Tab-separated table of C-alpha atoms in Angstrom:
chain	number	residue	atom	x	y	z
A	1	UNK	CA	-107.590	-67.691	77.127
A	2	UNK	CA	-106.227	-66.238	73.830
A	3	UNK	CA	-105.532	-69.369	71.217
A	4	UNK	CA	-101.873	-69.634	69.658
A	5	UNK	CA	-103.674	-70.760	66.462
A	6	UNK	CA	-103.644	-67.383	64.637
A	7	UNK	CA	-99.849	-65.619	65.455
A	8	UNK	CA	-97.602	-63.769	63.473
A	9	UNK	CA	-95.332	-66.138	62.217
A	10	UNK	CA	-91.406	-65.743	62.735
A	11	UNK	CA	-90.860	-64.853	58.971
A	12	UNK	CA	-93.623	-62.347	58.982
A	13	UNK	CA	-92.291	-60.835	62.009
A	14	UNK	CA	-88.627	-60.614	61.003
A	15	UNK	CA	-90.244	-59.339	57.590
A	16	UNK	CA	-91.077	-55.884	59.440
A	17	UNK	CA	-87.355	-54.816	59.033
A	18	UNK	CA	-86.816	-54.040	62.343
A	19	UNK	CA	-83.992	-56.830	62.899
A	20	UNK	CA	-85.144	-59.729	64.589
A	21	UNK	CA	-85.100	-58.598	68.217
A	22	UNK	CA	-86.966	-55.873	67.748
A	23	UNK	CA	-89.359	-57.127	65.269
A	24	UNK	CA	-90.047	-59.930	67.846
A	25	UNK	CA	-90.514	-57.859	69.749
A	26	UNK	CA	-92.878	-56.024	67.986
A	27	UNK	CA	-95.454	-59.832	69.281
A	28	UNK	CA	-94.762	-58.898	72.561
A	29	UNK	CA	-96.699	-56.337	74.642
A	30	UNK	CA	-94.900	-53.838	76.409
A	31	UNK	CA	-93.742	-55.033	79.984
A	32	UNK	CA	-93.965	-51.403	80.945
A	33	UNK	CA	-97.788	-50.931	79.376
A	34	UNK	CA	-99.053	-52.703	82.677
A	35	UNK	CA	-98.665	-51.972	86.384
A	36	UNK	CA	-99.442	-55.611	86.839
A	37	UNK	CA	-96.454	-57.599	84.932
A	38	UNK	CA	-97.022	-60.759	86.172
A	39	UNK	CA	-100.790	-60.351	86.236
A	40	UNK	CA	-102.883	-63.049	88.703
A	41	UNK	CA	-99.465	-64.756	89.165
A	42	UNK	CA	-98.477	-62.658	92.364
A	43	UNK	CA	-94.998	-60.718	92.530
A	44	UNK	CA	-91.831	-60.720	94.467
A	45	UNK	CA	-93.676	-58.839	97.350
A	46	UNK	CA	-96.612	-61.424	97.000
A	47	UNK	CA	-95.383	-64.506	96.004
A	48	UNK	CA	-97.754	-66.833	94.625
A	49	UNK	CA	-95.697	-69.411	96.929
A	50	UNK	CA	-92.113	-69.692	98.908
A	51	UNK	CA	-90.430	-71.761	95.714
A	52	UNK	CA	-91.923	-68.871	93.069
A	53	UNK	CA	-89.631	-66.449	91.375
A	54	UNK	CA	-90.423	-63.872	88.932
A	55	UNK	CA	-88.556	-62.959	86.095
A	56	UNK	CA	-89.288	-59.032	83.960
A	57	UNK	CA	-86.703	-57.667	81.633
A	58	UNK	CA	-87.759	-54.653	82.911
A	59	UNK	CA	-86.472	-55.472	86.792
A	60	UNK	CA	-89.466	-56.121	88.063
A	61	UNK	CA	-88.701	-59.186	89.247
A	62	UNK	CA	-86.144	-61.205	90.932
A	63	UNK	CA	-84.423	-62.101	88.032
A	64	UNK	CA	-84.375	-59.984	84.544
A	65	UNK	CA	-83.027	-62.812	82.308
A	66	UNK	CA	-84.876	-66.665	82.424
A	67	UNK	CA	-81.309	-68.154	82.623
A	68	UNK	CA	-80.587	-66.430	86.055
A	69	UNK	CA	-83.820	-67.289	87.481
A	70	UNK	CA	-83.233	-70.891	86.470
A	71	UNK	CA	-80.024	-71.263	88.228
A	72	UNK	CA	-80.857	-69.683	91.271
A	73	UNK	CA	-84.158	-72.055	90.783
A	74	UNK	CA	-82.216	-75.300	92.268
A	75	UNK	CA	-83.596	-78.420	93.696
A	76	UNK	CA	-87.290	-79.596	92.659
A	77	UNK	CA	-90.665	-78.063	91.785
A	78	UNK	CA	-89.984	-74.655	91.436
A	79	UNK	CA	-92.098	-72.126	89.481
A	80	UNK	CA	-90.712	-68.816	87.489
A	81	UNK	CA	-93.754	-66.365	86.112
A	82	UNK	CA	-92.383	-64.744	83.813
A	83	UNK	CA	-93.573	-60.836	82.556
A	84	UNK	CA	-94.207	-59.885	79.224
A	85	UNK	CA	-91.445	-59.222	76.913
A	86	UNK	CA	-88.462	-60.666	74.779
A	87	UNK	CA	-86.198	-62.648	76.323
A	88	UNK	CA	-82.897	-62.763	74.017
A	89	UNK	CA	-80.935	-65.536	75.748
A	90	UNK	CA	-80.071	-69.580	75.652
A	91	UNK	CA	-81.488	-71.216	78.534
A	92	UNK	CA	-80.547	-74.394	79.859
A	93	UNK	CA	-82.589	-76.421	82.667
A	94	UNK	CA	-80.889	-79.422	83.764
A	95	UNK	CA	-81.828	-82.550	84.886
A	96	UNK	CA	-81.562	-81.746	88.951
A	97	UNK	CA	-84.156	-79.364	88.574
A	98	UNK	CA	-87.278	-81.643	88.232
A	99	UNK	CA	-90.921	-80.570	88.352
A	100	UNK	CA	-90.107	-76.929	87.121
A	101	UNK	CA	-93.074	-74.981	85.519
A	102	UNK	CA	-92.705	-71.982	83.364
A	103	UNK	CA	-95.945	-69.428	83.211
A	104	UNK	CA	-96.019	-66.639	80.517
A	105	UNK	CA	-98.285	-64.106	82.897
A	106	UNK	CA	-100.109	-62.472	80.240
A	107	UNK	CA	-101.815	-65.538	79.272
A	108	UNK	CA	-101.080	-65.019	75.769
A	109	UNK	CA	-98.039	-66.991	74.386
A	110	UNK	CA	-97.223	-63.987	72.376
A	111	UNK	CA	-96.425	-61.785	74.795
A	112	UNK	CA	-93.658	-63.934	76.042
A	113	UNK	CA	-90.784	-64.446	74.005
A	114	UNK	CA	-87.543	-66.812	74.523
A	115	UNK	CA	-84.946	-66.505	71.221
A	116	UNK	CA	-82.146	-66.320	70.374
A	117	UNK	CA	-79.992	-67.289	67.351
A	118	UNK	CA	-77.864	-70.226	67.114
A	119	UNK	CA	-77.851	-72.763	64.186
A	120	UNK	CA	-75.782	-76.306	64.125
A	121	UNK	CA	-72.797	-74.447	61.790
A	122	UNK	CA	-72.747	-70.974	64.224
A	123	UNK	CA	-69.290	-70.829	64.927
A	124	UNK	CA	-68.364	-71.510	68.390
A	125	UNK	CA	-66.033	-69.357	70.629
A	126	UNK	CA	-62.482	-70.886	71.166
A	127	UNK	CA	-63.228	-73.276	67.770
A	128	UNK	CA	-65.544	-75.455	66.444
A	129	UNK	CA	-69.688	-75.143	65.623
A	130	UNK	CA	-72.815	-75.323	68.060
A	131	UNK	CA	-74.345	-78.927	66.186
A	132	UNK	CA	-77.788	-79.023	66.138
A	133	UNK	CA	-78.397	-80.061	70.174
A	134	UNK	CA	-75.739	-76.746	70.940
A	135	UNK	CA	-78.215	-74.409	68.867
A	136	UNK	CA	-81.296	-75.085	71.102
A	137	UNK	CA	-82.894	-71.764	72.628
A	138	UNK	CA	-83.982	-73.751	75.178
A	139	UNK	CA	-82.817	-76.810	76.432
A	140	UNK	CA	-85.101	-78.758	79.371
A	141	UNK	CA	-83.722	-81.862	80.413
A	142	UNK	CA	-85.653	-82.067	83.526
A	143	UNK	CA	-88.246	-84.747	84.127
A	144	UNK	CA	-91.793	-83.044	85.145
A	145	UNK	CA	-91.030	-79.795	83.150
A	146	UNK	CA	-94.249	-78.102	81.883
A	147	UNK	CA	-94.569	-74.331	80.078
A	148	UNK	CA	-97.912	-72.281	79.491
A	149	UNK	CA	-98.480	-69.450	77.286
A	150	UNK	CA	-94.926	-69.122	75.923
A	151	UNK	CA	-92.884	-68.668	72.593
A	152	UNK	CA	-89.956	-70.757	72.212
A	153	UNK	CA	-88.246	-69.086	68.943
A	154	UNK	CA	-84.978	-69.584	66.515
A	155	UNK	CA	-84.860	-66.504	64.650
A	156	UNK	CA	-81.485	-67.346	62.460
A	157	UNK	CA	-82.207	-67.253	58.904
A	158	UNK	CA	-80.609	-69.161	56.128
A	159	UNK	CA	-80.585	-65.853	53.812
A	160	UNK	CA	-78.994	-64.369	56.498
A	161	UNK	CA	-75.696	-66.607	56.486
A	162	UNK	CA	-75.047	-68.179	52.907
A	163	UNK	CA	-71.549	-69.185	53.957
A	164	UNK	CA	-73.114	-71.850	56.848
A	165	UNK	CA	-74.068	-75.126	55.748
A	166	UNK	CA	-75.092	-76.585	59.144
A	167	UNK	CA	-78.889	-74.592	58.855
A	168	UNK	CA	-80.555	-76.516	61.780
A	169	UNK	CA	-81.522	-73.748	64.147
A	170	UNK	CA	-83.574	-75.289	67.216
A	171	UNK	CA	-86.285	-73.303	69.662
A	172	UNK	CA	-86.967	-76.194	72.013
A	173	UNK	CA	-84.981	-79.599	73.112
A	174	UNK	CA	-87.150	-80.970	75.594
A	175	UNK	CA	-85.848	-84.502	76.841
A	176	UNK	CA	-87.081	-85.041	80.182
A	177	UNK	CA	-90.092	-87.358	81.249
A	178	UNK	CA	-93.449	-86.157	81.729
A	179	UNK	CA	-92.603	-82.565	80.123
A	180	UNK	CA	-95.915	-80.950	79.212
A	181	UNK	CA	-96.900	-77.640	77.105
A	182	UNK	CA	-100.141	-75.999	77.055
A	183	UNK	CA	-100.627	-72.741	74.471
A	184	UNK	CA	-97.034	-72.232	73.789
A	185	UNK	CA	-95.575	-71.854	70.429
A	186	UNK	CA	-92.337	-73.031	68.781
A	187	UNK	CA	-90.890	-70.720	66.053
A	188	UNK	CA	-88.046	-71.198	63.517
A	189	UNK	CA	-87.163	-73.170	60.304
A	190	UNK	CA	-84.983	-76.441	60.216
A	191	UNK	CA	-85.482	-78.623	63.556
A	192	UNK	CA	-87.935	-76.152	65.146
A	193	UNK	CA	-89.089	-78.526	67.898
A	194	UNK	CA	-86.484	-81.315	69.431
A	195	UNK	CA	-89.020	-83.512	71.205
A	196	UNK	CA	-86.462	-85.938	72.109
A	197	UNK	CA	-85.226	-87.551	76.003
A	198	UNK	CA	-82.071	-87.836	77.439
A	199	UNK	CA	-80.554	-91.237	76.444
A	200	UNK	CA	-81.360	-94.412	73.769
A	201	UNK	CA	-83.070	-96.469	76.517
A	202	UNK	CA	-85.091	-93.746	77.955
A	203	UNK	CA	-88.429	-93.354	76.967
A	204	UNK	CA	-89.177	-89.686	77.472
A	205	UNK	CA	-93.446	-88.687	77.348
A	206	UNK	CA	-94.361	-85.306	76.125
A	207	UNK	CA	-97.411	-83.397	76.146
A	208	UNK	CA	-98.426	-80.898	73.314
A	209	UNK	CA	-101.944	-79.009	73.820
A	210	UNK	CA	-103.159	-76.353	71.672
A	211	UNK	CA	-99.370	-75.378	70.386
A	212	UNK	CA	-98.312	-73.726	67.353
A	213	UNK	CA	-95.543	-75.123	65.634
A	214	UNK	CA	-93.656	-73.591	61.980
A	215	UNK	CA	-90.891	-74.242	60.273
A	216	UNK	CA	-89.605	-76.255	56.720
A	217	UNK	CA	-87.323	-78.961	57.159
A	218	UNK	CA	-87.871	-82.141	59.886
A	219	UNK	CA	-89.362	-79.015	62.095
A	220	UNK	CA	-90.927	-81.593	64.808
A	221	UNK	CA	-88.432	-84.346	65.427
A	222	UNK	CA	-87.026	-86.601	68.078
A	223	UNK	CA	-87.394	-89.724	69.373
A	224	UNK	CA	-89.618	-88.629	72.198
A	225	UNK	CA	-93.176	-90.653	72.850
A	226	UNK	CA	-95.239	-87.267	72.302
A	227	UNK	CA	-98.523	-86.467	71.689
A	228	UNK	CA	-99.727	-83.546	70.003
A	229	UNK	CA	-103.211	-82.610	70.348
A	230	UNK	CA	-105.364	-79.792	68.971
A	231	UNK	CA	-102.032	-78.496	67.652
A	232	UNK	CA	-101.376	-76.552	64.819
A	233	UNK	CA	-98.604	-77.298	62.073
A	234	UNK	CA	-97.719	-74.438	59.529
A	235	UNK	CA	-94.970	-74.888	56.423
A	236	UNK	CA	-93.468	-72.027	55.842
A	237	UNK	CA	-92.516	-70.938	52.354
A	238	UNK	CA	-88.878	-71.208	50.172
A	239	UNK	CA	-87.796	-68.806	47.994
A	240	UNK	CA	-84.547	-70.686	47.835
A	241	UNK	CA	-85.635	-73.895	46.125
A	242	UNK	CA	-87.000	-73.917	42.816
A	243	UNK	CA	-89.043	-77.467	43.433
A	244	UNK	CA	-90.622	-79.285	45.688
A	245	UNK	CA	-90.332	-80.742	48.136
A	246	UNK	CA	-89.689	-77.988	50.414
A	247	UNK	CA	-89.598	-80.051	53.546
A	248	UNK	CA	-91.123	-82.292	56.056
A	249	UNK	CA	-93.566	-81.499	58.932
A	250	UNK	CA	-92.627	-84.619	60.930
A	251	UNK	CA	-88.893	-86.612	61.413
A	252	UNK	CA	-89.431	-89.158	64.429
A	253	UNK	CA	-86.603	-91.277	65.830
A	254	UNK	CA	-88.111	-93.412	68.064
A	255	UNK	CA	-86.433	-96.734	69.904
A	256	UNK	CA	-86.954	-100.297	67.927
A	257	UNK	CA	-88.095	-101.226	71.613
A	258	UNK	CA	-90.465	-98.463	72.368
A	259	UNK	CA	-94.087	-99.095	71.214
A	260	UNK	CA	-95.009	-95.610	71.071
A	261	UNK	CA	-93.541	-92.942	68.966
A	262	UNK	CA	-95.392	-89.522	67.958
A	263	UNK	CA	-99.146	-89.229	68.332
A	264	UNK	CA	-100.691	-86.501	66.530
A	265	UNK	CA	-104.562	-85.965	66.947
A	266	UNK	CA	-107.401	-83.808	66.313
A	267	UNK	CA	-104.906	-81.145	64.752
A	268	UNK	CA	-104.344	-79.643	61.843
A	269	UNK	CA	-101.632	-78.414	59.235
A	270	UNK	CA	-101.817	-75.165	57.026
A	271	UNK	CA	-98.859	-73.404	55.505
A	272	UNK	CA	-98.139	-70.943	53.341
A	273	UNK	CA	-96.126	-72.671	50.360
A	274	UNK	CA	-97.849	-74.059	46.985
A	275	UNK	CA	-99.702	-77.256	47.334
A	276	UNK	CA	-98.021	-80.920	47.751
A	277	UNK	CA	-95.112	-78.641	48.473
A	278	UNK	CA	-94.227	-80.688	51.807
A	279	UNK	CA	-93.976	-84.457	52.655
A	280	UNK	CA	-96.211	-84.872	55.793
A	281	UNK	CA	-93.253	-86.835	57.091
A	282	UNK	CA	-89.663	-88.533	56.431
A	283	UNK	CA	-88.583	-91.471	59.270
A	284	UNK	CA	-85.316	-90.371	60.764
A	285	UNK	CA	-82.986	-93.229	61.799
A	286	UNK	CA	-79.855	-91.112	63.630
A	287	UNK	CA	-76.402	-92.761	63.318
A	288	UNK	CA	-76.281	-92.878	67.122
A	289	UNK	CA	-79.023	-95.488	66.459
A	290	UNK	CA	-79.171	-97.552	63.708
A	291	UNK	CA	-82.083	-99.899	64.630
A	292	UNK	CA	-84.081	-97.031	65.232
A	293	UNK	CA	-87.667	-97.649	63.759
A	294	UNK	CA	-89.625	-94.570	63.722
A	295	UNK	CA	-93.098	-94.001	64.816
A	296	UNK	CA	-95.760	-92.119	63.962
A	297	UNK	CA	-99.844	-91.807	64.186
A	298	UNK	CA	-101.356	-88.653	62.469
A	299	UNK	CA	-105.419	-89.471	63.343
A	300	UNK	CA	-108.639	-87.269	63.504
A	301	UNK	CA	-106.774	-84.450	61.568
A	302	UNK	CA	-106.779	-81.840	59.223
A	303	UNK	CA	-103.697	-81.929	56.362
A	304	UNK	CA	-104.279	-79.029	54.008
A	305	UNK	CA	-103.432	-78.502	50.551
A	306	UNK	CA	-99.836	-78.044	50.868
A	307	UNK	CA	-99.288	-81.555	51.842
A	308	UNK	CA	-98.273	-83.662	49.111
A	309	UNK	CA	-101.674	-86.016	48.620
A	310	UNK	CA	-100.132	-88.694	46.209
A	311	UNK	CA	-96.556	-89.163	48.020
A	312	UNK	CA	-97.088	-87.888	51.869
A	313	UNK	CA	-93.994	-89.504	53.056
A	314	UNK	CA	-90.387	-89.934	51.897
A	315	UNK	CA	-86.943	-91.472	52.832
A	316	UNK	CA	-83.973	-89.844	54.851
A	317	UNK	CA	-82.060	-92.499	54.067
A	318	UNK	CA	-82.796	-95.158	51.031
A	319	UNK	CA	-81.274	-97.599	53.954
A	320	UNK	CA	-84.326	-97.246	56.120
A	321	UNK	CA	-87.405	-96.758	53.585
A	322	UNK	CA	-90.482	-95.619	54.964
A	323	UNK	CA	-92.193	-98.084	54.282
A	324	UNK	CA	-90.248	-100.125	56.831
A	325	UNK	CA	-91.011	-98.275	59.982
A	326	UNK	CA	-94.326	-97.099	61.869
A	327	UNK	CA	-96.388	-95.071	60.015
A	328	UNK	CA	-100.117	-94.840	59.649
A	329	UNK	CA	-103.244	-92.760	59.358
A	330	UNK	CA	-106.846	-92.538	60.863
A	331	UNK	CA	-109.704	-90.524	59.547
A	332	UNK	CA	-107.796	-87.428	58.784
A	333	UNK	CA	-109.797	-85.047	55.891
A	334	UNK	CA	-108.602	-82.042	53.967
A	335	UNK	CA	-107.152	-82.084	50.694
A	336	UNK	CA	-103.666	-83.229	52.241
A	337	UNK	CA	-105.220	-86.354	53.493
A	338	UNK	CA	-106.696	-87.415	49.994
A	339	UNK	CA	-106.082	-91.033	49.280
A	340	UNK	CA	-104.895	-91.343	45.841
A	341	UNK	CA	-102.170	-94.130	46.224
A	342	UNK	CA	-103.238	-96.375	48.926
A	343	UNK	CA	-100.098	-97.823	48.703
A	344	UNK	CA	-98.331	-94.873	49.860
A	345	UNK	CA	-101.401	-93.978	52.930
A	346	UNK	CA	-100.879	-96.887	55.273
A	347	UNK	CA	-104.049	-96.739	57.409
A	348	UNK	CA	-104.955	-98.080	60.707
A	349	UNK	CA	-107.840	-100.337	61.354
A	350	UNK	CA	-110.505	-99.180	63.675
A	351	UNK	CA	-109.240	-101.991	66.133
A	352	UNK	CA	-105.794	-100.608	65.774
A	353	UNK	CA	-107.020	-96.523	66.390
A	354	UNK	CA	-108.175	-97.985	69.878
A	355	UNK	CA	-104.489	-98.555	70.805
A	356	UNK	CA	-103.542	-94.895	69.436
A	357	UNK	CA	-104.630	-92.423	72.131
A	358	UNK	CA	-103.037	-90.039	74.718
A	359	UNK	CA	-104.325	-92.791	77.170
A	360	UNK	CA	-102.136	-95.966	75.611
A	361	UNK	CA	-99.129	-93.197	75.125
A	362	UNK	CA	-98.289	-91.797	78.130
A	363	UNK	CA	-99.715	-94.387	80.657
A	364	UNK	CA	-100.243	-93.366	83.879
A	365	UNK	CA	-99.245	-89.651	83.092
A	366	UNK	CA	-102.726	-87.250	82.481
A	367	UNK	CA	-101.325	-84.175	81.822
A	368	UNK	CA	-104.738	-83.175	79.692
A	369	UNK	CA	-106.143	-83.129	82.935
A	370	UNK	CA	-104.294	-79.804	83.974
A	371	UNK	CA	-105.626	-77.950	81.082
């Protein structure tokens, strides 16, 4: 099993000049460089099962595009392999189509590649702009939805489109229930990563194992209960602001009423602006929900230089300090995790780190146990 710990990030990628499909594409091996596309997965003369479809932009498959194969997909646990290659497209998977599993067939989660490029102020057809939710790649709604060895990607830029104001550009909304990820990777700049579920009083549980994650600004956000474990966090740099801070790793929304919030554990975050250039994270309380209190557990990991030691979090809003919601530490190390101000490092008791595990977060639900 290849690790997503080490990729070419988006910016590097789109750095190559090509334009950004073909510089994505650039991660991607050649769907035609194998006479095996979907690898120990099968194919549509040998399907792995009856409810399997197979999806190759090359037409290989039963479907070329992931959208198509979704929709013809209906009903519950159904699987799509799909081949290796770029998938330029929005895909949307409902909440009817429960259970659904996506598997990138070259076991590599940069060989498969869903992007596309919407951000919140993209100008709609017919009027009006996408919004942050409208500029998701991918959108899984689904309860039971799980993805292996897969890019999710947002490849607009900001430098790209001075004249938009709206920069939120989104790779994944995942909202459903029980919605797991193992070796995928989530690419792009403002709001990479909407781990979030489909209503106020739903309390969605997410699954994160050994994912990459980049981006600047509130890049893994949501009111989801998630847990993120040997997962990988990298800041990207900013040319465009002359001081820090450049962003914020972490912006969870979570329910006054829901105990649990984001669990992050045994990971670690790298990045490739100057030091204490990034807040570790900033507690987002959405107008939709003003008695939000946000949660969050960052334990057992490593915070590198370019998180901002002295002051690791900050406000959205002055109306909902920081310092009011759920946020605490546990034996992290690196340079990010110094404690300078202890004042500014809430830290949970060893009793308390006994309540902060996978276990206590998602219940019932042992999605580690698939790995």
């Amino acid at each position: 099993m290849s690790s997503p710990h080490l990729p070419l990030s988006r910016r590097g990628l789109l750095a190559a000049g090509a334009g950004a499909g073909a510089a994505l594409a650039l991660a991607a091996r050649p769907a035609h460089a194998t006479a095996r596309p979907f690898g120990r997965y099968g194919s549509p003369e040998r399907r792995r099962t009856p409810r399997t479809l197979y999806v190759d932009p090359y037409g290989r498959g039963d479907f070329s595009t992931v959208q198509a194969a979704v929709t013809a997909a209906t009903g519950s646990d159904r699987t799509l392999v799909l081949a290796p290659g770029v998938y330029r497209e929005t895909v949307a998977v409902d909440t009817t189509r429960t259970g659904a599993t996506w598997i990138g067939a070259a076991e590599d989660p940069g060989a498969v590649v869903i992007v596309f490029d919407h951000a919140a102020g993209t100008p709609k057809p017919g009027g009006g702009t996408y919004g942050t939710t409208g500029s998701a790649t991918v959108t899984a709604q689904a309860d039971g939805f799980s993805a292996r060895w897969i890019t999710f990607a947002n490849d607009w830029l900001r430098a790209d489109h001075p004249d938009i104001t709206g920069t939120q550009a989104v790779a994944l909304k995942v909202q459903g229930d029980r919605s797991a990820f193992h070796d995928c990777r989530f690419l792009g700049h403002q709001d990479t990563l909407y781990a979030d579920s489909t209503a106020l009083g739903v309390f969605a549980r997410q699954y994160f194992a050994r994912c990459y994650a980049e981006g600047d600004v509130d890049f893994v956000f949501g009111r989801a209960t998630a847990v993120y474990e040997h997962c990988h966090f990298r800041t990207l740099n900013r040319t465009d602001l002359a001081a820090a801070p450049y962003g914020f790793v972490l912006a969870p929304s979570t329910a006054a009423a829901n105990p649990y919030g984001y669990l992050v554990s045994r990971s670690r975050i790298s990045g490739e602006a100057p030091d204490a250039a990034y807040k570790l994270a900033r507690p987002w309380v959405p107008s939709s929900d003003t008695t939000a209190r946000p949660s969050l557990v960052v334990r057992d990991s490593y915070l590198g230089p370019g998180i901002d030691a002295v002051a690791p979090y900050t406000n959205m809003s002055d109306a909902f300090p920081w310092q009011s919601q759920r946020f605490a530490e546990y034996r992290d190390s690196g340079p990010g995790a110094a404690i300078t101000v202890p004042g500014n490092r809430p830290q949970l008791t060893a009793e308390q780190a006994g309540s902060a595990t996978r276990e206590a977060y998602l219940g019932d639900w042992t999605p580690w146990k698939e790995c």
